[in-house]
mmCIF file of C-alpha atoms in Angstrom:
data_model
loop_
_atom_site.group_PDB
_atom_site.id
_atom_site.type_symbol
_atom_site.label_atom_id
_atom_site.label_comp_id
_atom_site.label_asym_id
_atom_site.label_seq_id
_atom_site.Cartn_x
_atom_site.Cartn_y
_atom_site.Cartn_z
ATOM 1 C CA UNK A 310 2.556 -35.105 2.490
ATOM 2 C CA UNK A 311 1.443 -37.805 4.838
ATOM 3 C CA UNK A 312 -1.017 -37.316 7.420
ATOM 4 C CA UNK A 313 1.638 -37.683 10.615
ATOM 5 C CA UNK A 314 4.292 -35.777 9.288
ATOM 6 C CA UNK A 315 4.608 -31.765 8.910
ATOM 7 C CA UNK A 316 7.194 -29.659 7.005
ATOM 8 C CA UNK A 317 9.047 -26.694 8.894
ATOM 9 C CA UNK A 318 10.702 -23.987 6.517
ATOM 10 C CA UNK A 319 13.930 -22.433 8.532
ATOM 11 C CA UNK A 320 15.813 -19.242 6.809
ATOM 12 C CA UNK A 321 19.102 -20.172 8.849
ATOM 13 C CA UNK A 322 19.274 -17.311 11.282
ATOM 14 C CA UNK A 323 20.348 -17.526 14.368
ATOM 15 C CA UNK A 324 17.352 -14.849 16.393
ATOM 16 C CA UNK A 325 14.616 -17.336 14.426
ATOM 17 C CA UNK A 326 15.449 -20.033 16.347
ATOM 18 C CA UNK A 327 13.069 -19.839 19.207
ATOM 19 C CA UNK A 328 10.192 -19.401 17.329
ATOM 20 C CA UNK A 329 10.904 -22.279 15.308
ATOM 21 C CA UNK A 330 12.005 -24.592 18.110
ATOM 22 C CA UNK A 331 8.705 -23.553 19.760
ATOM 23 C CA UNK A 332 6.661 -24.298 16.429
ATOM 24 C CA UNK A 333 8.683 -27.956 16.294
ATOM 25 C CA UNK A 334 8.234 -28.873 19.614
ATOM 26 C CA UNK A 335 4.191 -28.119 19.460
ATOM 27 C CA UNK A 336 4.168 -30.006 16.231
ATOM 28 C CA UNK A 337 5.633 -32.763 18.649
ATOM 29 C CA UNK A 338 3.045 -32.876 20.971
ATOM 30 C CA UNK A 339 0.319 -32.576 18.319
ATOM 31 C CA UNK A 340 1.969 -35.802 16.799
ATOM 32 C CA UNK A 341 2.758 -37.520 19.519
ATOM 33 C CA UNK A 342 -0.734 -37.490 21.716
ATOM 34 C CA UNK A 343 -1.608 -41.279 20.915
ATOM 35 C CA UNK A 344 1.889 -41.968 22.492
ATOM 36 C CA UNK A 345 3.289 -39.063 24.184
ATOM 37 C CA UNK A 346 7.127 -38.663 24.943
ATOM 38 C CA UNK A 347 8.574 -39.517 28.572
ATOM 39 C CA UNK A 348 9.893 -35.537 29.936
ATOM 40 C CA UNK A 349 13.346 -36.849 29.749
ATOM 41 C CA UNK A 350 12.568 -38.259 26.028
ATOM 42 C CA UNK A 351 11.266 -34.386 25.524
ATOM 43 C CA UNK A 352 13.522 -32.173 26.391
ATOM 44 C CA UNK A 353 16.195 -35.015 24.269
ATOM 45 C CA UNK A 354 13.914 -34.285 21.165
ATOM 46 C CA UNK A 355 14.081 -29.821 21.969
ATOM 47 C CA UNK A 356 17.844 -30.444 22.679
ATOM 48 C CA UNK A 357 18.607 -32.126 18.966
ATOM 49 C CA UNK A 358 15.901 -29.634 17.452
ATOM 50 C CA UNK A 359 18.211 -27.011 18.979
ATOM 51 C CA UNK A 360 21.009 -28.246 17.621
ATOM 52 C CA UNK A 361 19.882 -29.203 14.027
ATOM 53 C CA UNK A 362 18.823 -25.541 13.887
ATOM 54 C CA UNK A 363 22.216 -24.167 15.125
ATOM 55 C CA UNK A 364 23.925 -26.379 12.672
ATOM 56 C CA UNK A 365 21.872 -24.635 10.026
ATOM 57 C CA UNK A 366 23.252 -20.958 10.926
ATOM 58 C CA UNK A 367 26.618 -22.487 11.924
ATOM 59 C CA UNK A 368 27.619 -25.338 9.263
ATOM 60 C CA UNK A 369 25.505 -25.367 6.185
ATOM 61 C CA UNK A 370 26.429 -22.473 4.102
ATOM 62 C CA UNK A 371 23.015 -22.210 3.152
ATOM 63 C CA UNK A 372 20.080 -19.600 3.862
ATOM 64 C CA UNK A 373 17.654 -22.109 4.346
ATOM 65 C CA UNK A 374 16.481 -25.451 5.472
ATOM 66 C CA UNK A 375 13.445 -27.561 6.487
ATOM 67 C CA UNK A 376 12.615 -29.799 9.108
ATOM 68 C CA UNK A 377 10.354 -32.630 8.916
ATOM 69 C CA UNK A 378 8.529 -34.308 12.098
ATOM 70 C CA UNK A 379 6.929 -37.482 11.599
ATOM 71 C CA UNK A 380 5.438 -40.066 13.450
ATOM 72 C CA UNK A 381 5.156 -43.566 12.438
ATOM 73 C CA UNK A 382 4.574 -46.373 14.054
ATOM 74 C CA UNK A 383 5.916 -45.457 17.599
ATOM 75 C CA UNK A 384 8.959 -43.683 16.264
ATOM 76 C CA UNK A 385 9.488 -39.854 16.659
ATOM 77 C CA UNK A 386 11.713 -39.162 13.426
ATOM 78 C CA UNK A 387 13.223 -35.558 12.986
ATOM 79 C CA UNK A 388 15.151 -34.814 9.688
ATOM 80 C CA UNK A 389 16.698 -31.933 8.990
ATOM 81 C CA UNK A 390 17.163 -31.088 5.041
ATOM 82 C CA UNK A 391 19.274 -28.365 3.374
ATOM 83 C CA UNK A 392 20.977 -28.246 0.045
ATOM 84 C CA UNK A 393 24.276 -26.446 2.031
ATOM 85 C CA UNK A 394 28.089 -27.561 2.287
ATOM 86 C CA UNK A 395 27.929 -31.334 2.630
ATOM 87 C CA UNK A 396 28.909 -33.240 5.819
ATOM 88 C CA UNK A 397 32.548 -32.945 6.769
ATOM 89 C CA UNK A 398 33.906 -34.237 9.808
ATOM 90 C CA UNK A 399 37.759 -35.335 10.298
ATOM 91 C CA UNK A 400 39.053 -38.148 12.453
ATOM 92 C CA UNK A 401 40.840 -37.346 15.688
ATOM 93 C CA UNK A 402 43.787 -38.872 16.006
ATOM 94 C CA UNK A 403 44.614 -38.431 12.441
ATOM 95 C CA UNK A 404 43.500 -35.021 11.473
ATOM 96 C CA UNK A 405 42.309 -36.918 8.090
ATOM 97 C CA UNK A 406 39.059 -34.499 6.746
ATOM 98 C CA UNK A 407 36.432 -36.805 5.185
ATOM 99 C CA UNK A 408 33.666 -35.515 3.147
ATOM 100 C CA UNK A 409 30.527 -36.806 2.075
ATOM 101 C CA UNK A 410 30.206 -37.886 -0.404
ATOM 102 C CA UNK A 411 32.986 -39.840 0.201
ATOM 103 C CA UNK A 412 35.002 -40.710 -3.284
ATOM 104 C CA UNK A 413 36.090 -43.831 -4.507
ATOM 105 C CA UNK A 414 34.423 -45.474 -1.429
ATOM 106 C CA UNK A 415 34.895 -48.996 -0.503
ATOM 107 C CA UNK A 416 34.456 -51.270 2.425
ATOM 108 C CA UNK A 417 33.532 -49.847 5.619
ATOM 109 C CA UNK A 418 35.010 -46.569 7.382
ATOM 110 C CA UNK A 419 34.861 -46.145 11.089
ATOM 111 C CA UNK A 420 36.625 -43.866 13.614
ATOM 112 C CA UNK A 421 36.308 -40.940 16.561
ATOM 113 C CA UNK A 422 35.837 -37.706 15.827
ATOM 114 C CA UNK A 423 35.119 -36.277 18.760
ATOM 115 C CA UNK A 424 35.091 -37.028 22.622
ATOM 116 C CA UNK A 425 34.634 -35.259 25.694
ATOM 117 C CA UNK A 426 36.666 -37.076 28.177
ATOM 118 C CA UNK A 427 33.340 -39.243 29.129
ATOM 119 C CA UNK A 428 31.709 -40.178 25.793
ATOM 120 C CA UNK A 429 33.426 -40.561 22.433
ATOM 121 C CA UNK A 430 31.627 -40.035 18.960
ATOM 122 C CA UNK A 431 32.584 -42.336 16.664
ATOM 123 C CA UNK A 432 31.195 -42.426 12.916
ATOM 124 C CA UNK A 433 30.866 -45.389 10.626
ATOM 125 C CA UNK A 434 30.085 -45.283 6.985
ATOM 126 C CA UNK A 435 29.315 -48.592 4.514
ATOM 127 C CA UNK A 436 28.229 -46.115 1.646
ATOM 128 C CA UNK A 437 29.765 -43.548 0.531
ATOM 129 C CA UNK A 438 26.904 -41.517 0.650
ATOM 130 C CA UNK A 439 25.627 -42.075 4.376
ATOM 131 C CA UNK A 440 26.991 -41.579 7.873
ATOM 132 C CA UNK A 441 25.954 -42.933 11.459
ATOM 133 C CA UNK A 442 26.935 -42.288 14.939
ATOM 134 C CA UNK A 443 27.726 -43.530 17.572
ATOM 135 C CA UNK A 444 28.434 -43.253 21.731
ATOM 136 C CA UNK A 445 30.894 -45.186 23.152
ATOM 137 C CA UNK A 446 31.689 -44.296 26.897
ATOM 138 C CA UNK A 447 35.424 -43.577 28.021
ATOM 139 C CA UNK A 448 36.552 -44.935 31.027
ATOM 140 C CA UNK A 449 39.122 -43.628 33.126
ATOM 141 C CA UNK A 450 39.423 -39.944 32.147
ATOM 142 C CA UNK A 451 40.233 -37.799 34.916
ATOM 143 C CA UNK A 452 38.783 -34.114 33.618
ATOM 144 C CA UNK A 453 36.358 -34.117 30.813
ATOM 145 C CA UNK A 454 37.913 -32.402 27.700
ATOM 146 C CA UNK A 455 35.086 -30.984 27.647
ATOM 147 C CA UNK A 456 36.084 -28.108 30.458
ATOM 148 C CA UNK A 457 39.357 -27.793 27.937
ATOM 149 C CA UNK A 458 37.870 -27.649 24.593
ATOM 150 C CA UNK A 459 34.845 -27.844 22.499
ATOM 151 C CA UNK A 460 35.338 -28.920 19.184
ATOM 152 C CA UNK A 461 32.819 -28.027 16.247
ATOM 153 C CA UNK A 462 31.721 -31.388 16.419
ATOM 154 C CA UNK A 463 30.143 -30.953 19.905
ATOM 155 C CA UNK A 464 26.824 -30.482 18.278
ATOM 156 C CA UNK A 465 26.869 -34.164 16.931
ATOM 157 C CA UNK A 466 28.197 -35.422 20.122
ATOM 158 C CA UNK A 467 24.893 -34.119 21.542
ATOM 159 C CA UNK A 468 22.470 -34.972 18.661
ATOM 160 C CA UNK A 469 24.060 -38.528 18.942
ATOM 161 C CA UNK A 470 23.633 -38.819 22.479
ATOM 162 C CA UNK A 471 20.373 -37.694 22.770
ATOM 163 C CA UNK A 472 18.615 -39.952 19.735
ATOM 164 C CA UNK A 473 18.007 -43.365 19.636
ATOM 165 C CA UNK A 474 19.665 -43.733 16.446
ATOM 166 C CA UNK A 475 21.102 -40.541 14.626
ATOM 167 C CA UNK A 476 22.437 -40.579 10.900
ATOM 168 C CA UNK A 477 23.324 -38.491 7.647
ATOM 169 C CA UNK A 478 22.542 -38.652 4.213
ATOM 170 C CA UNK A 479 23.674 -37.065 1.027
ATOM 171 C CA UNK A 480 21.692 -37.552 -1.730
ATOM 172 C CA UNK A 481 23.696 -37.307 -4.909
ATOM 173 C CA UNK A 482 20.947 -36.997 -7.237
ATOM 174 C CA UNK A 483 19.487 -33.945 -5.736
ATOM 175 C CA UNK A 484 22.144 -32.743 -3.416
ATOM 176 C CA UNK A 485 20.626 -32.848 -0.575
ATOM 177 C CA UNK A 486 21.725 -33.172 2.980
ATOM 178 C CA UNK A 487 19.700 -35.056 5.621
ATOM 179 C CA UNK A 488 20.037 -35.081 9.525
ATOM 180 C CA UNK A 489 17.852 -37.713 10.641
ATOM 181 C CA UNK A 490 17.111 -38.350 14.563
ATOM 182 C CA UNK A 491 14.592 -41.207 15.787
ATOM 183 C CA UNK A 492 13.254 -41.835 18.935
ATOM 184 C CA UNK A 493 11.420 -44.978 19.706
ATOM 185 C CA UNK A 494 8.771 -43.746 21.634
ATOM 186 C CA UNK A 495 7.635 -47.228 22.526
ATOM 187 C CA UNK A 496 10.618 -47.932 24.491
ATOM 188 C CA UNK A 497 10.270 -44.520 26.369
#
């Protein structure tokens, strides 16, 4: 294990998840000391812990995961592993369901899967094994859809949002799943 990073074992329920945010976030400011988080750039890092953990209970069919924060070289990095259900998000306008990892991939996939009136989340894939998202802003919405409905992709709207960069990963030699969120700390 290296010397900036730390290993956080979560058994996927839902009354655990205090404590364990609590652990992660001291973790955070044990790591982070040299070059400590802006407030806003704090609570952004216990809002996507939050919501890595809820996806655990919610999404991964599994009755376990870990989280990993590391710091390296000015960037905050949070990854959340599990060996549950595989990412599986479906496009908006088409109700298409795409799962990684995605079969007989080729070229580059891209498209919304979620917005809230203000921001849409958009995902883009150039391997059929990884995901990243992505914020655009809406313009012109009257009522967030937000106040009408929250989808289950919410979650990733949020994680998304609050990261600098935010991606998945399924590894298909292991079969693991990876949520990773970095924070540049140095632009903070």
């Amino acid at each position: 294990m290296e010397q900036d990073s730390i290993r956080i074992h979560f058994t996927s329920n839902r009354e655990e998840i205090p404590g364990i945010l609590n652990t992660c976030l001291e973790h955070v400011v044990e790591r982070t000391k040299a070059s400590p988080p802006s407030a806003d750039t704090f609570s952004k890092v216990k809002w996507v812990i939050t919501e890595l953990l809820t996806n655990a209970v919610k999404h991964s069919g599994t009755g376990h995961c870990t989280l990993i924060i590391k710091v390296d070289d000015g960037m905050l990095i949070l990854e959340k592993q599990d060996m549950g259900k595989p990412l599986s998000v479906s496009e908006q306008d088409t109700g298409n369901i795409f799962t990684w990892p995605i079969e007989s991939f080729s070229g580059k996939l891209e498209f919304q899967i979620y917005h809230n009136g203000v921001d849409s989340l958009i995902v883009r894939s150039e391997q059929g094994n990884r995901a990243n998202f992505y914020i655009e802003e809406l313009e012109g919405m009257e009522m967030p859809a937000l106040l009408i409905d929250t989808s289950e992709h919410f979650g990733l709207l949020i994680i998304t949002k609050a990261s600098d960069a935010f991606s998945y990963e399924y590894d298909l030699k292991t079969k693991v799943n990876r949520f990773i969120s970095l924070f540049n700390l140095k632009k903070h």
